[in-house]
mmCIF file with all atom_site columns, C-alpha atoms in Angstrom:
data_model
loop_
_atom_site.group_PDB
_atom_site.id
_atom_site.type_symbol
_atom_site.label_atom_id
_atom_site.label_alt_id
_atom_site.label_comp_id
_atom_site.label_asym_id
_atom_site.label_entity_id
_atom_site.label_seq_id
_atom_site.pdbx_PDB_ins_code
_atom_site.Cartn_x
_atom_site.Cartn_y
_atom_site.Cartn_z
_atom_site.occupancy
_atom_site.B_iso_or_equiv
_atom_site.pdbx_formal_charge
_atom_site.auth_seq_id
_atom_site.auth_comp_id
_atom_site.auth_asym_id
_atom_site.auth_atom_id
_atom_site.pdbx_PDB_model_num
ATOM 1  C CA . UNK A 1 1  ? 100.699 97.243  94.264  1.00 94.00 ? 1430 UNK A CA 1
ATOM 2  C CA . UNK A 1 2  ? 100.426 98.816  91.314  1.00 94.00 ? 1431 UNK A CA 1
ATOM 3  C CA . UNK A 1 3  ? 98.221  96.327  89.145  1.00 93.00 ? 1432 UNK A CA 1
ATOM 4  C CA . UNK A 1 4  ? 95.958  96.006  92.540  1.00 95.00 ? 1433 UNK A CA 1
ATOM 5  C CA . UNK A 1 5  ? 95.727  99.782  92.212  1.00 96.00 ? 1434 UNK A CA 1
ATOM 6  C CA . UNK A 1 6  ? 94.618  99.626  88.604  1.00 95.00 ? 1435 UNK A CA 1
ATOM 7  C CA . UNK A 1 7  ? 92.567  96.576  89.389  1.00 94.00 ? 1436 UNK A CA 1
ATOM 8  C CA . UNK A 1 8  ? 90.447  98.947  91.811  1.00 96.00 ? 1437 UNK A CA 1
ATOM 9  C CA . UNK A 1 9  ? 90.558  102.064 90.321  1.00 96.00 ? 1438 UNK A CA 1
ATOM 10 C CA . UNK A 1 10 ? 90.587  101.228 86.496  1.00 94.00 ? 1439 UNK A CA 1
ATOM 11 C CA . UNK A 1 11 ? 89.187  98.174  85.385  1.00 93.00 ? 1440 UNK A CA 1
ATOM 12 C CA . UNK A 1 12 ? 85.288  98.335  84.434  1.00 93.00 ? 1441 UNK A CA 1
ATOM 13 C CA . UNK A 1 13 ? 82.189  96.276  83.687  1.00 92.00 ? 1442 UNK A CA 1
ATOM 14 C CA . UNK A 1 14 ? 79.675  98.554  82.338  1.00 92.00 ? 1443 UNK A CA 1
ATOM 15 C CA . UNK A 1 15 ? 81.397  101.911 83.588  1.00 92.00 ? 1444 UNK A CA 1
ATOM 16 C CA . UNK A 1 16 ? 81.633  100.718 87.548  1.00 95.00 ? 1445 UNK A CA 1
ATOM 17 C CA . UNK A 1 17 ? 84.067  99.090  89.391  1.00 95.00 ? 1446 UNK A CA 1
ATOM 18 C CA . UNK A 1 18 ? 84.777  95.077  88.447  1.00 94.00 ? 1447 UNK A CA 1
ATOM 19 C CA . UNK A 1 19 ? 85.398  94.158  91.498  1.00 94.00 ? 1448 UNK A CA 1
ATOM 20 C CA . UNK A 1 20 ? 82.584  93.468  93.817  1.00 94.00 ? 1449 UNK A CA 1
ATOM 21 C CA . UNK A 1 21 ? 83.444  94.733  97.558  1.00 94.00 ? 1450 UNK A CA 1
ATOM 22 C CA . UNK A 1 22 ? 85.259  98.133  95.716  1.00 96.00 ? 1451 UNK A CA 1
ATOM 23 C CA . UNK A 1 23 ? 81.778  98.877  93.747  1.00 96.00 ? 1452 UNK A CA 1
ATOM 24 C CA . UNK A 1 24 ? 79.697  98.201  97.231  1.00 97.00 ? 1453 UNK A CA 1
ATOM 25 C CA . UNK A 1 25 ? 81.811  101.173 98.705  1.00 98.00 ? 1454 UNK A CA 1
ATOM 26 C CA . UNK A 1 26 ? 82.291  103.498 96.106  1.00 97.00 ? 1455 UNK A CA 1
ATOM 27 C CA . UNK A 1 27 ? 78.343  103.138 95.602  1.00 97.00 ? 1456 UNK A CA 1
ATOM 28 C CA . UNK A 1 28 ? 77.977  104.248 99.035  1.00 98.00 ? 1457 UNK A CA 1
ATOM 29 C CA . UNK A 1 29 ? 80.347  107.399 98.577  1.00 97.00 ? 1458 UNK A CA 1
ATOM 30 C CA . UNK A 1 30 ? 83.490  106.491 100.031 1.00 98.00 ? 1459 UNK A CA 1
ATOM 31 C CA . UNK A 1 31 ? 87.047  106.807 98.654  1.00 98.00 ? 1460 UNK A CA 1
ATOM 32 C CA . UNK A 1 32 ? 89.508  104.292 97.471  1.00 97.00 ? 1461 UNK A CA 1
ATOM 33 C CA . UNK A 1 33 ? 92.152  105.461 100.764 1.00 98.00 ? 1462 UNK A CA 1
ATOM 34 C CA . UNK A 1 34 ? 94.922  102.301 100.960 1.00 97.00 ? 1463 UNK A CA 1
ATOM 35 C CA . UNK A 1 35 ? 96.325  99.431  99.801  1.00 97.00 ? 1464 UNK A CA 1
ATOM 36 C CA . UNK A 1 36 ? 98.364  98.153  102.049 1.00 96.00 ? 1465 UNK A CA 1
ATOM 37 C CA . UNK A 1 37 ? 100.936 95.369  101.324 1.00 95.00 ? 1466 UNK A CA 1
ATOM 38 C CA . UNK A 1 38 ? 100.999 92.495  103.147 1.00 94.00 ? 1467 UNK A CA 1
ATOM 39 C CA . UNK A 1 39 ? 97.744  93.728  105.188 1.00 91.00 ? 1468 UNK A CA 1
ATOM 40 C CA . UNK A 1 40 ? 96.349  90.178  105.415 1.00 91.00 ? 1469 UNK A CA 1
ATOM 41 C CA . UNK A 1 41 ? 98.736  87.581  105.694 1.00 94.00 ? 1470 UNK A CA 1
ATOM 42 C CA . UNK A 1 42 ? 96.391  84.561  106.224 1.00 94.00 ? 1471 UNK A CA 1
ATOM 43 C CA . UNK A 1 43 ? 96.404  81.479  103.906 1.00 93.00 ? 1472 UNK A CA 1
ATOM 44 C CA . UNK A 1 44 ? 93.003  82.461  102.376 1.00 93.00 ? 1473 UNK A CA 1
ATOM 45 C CA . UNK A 1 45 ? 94.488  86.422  102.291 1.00 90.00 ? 1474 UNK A CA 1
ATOM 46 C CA . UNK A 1 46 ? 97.389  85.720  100.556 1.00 93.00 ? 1475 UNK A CA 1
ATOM 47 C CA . UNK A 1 47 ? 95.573  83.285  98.173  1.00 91.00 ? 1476 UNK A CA 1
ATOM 48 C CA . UNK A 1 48 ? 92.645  85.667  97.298  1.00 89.00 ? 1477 UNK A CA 1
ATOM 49 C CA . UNK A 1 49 ? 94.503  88.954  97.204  1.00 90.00 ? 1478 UNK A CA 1
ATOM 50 C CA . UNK A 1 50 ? 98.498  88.198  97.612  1.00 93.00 ? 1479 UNK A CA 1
ATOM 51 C CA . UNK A 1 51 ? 98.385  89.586  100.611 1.00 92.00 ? 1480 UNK A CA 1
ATOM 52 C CA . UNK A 1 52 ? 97.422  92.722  100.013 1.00 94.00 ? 1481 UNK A CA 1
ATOM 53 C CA . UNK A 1 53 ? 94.094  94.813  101.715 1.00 94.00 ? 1482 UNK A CA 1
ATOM 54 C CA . UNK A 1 54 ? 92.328  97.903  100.796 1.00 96.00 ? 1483 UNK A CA 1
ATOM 55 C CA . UNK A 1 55 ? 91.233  100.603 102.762 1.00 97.00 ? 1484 UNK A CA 1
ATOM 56 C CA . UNK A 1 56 ? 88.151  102.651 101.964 1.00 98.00 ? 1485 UNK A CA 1
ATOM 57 C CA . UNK A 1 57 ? 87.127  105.761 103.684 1.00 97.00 ? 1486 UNK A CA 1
ATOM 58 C CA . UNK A 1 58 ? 83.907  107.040 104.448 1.00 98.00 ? 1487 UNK A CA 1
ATOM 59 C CA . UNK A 1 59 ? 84.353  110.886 105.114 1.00 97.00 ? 1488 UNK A CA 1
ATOM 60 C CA . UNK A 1 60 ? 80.541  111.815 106.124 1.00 96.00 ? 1489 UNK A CA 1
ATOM 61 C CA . UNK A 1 61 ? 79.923  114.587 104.452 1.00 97.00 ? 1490 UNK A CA 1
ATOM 62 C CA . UNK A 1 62 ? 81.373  113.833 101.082 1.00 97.00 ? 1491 UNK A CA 1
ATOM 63 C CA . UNK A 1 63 ? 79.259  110.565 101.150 1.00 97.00 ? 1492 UNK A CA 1
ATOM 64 C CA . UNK A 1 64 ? 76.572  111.677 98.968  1.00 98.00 ? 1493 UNK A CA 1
ATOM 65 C CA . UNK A 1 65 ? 78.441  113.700 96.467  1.00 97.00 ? 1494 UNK A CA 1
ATOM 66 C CA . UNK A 1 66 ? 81.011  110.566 96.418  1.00 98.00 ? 1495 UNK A CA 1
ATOM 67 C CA . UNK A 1 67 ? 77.985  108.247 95.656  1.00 98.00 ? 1496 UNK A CA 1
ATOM 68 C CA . UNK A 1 68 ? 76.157  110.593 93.364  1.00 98.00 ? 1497 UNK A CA 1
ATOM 69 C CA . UNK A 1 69 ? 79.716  110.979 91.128  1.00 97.00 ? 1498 UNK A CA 1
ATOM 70 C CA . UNK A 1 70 ? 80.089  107.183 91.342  1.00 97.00 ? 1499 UNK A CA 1
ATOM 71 C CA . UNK A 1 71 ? 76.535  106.344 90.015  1.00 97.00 ? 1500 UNK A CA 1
ATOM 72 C CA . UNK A 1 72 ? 76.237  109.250 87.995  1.00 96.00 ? 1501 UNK A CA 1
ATOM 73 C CA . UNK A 1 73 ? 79.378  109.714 86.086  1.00 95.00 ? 1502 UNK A CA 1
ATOM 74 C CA . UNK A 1 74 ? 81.187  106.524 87.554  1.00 95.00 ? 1503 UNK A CA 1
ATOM 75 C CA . UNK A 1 75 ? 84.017  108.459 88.350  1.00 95.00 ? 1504 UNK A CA 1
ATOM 76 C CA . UNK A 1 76 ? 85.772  107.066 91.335  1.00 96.00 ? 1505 UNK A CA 1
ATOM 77 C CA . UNK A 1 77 ? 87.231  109.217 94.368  1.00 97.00 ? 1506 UNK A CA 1
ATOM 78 C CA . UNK A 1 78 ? 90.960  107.779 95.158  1.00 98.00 ? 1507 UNK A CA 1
ATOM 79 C CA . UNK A 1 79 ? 93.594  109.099 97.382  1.00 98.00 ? 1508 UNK A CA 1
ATOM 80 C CA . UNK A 1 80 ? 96.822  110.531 96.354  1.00 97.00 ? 1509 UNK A CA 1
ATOM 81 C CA . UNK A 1 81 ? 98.202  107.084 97.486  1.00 97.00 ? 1510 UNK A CA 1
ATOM 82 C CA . UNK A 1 82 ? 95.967  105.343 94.801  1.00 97.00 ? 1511 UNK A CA 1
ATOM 83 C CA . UNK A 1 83 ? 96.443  107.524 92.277  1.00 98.00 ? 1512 UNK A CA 1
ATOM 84 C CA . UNK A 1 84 ? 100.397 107.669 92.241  1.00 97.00 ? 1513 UNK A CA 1
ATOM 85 C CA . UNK A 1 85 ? 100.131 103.664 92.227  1.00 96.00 ? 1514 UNK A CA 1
ATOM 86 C CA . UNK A 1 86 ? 97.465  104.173 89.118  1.00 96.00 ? 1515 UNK A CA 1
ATOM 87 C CA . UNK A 1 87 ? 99.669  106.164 87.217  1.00 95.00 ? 1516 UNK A CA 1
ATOM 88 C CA . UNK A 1 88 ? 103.213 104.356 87.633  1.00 95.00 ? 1517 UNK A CA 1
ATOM 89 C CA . UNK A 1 89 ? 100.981 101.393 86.120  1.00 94.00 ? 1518 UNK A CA 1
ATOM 90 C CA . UNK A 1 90 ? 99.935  103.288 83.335  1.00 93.00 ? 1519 UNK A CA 1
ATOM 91 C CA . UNK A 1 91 ? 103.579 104.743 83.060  1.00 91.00 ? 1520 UNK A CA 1
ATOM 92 C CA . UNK A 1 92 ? 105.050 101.301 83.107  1.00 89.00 ? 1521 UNK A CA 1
ATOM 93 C CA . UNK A 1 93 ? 102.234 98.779  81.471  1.00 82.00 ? 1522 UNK A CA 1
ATOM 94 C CA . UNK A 1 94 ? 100.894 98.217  78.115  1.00 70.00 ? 1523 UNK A CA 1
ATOM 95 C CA . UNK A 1 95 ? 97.087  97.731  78.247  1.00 62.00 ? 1524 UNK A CA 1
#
């Protein structure tokens, strides 16, 4: 949980998010809500992401600002959730 949390939150190419599906919705100005373990248990879930799923969250009117901070500063908007799980990696991993 917490390397998929660093995954999302942390790791970069060129300043935005690596991974593909977590730059489309930060780009569009929502946050980086949930991982949840075990979310999708199918063969091809558990093979692509072990298992895990990630909830994003559109609140309307931060949309904008989100997206403007993202694509300006590439600063990304997490949850409490995320965050905690983003620093116990950084706590507990040498990068």
């Amino acid at each position: 949980m917490r390397l998929c949390a660093w995954y999302l939150y942390g790791e970069k190419h060129r300043g935005y998010a690596l991974n593909p599906v977590a730059n489309f919705h930060l780009q569009n100005g929502s946050v980086l809500w949930r991982i949840n373990w075990m979310g999708d248990t199918s063969p091809r879930g558990v093979g692509a992401s072990c298992g895990m799923m990630v909830n994003y969250r559109y609140f309307l009117e931060e949309t904008a600002s989100n997206s403007a901070l993202y694509l300006g500063s590439k600063q990304v908007r997490a949850s409490e959730q995320v965050l905690a799980l983003v620093a116990q990696f950084q706590q507990h991993c040498r990068l």
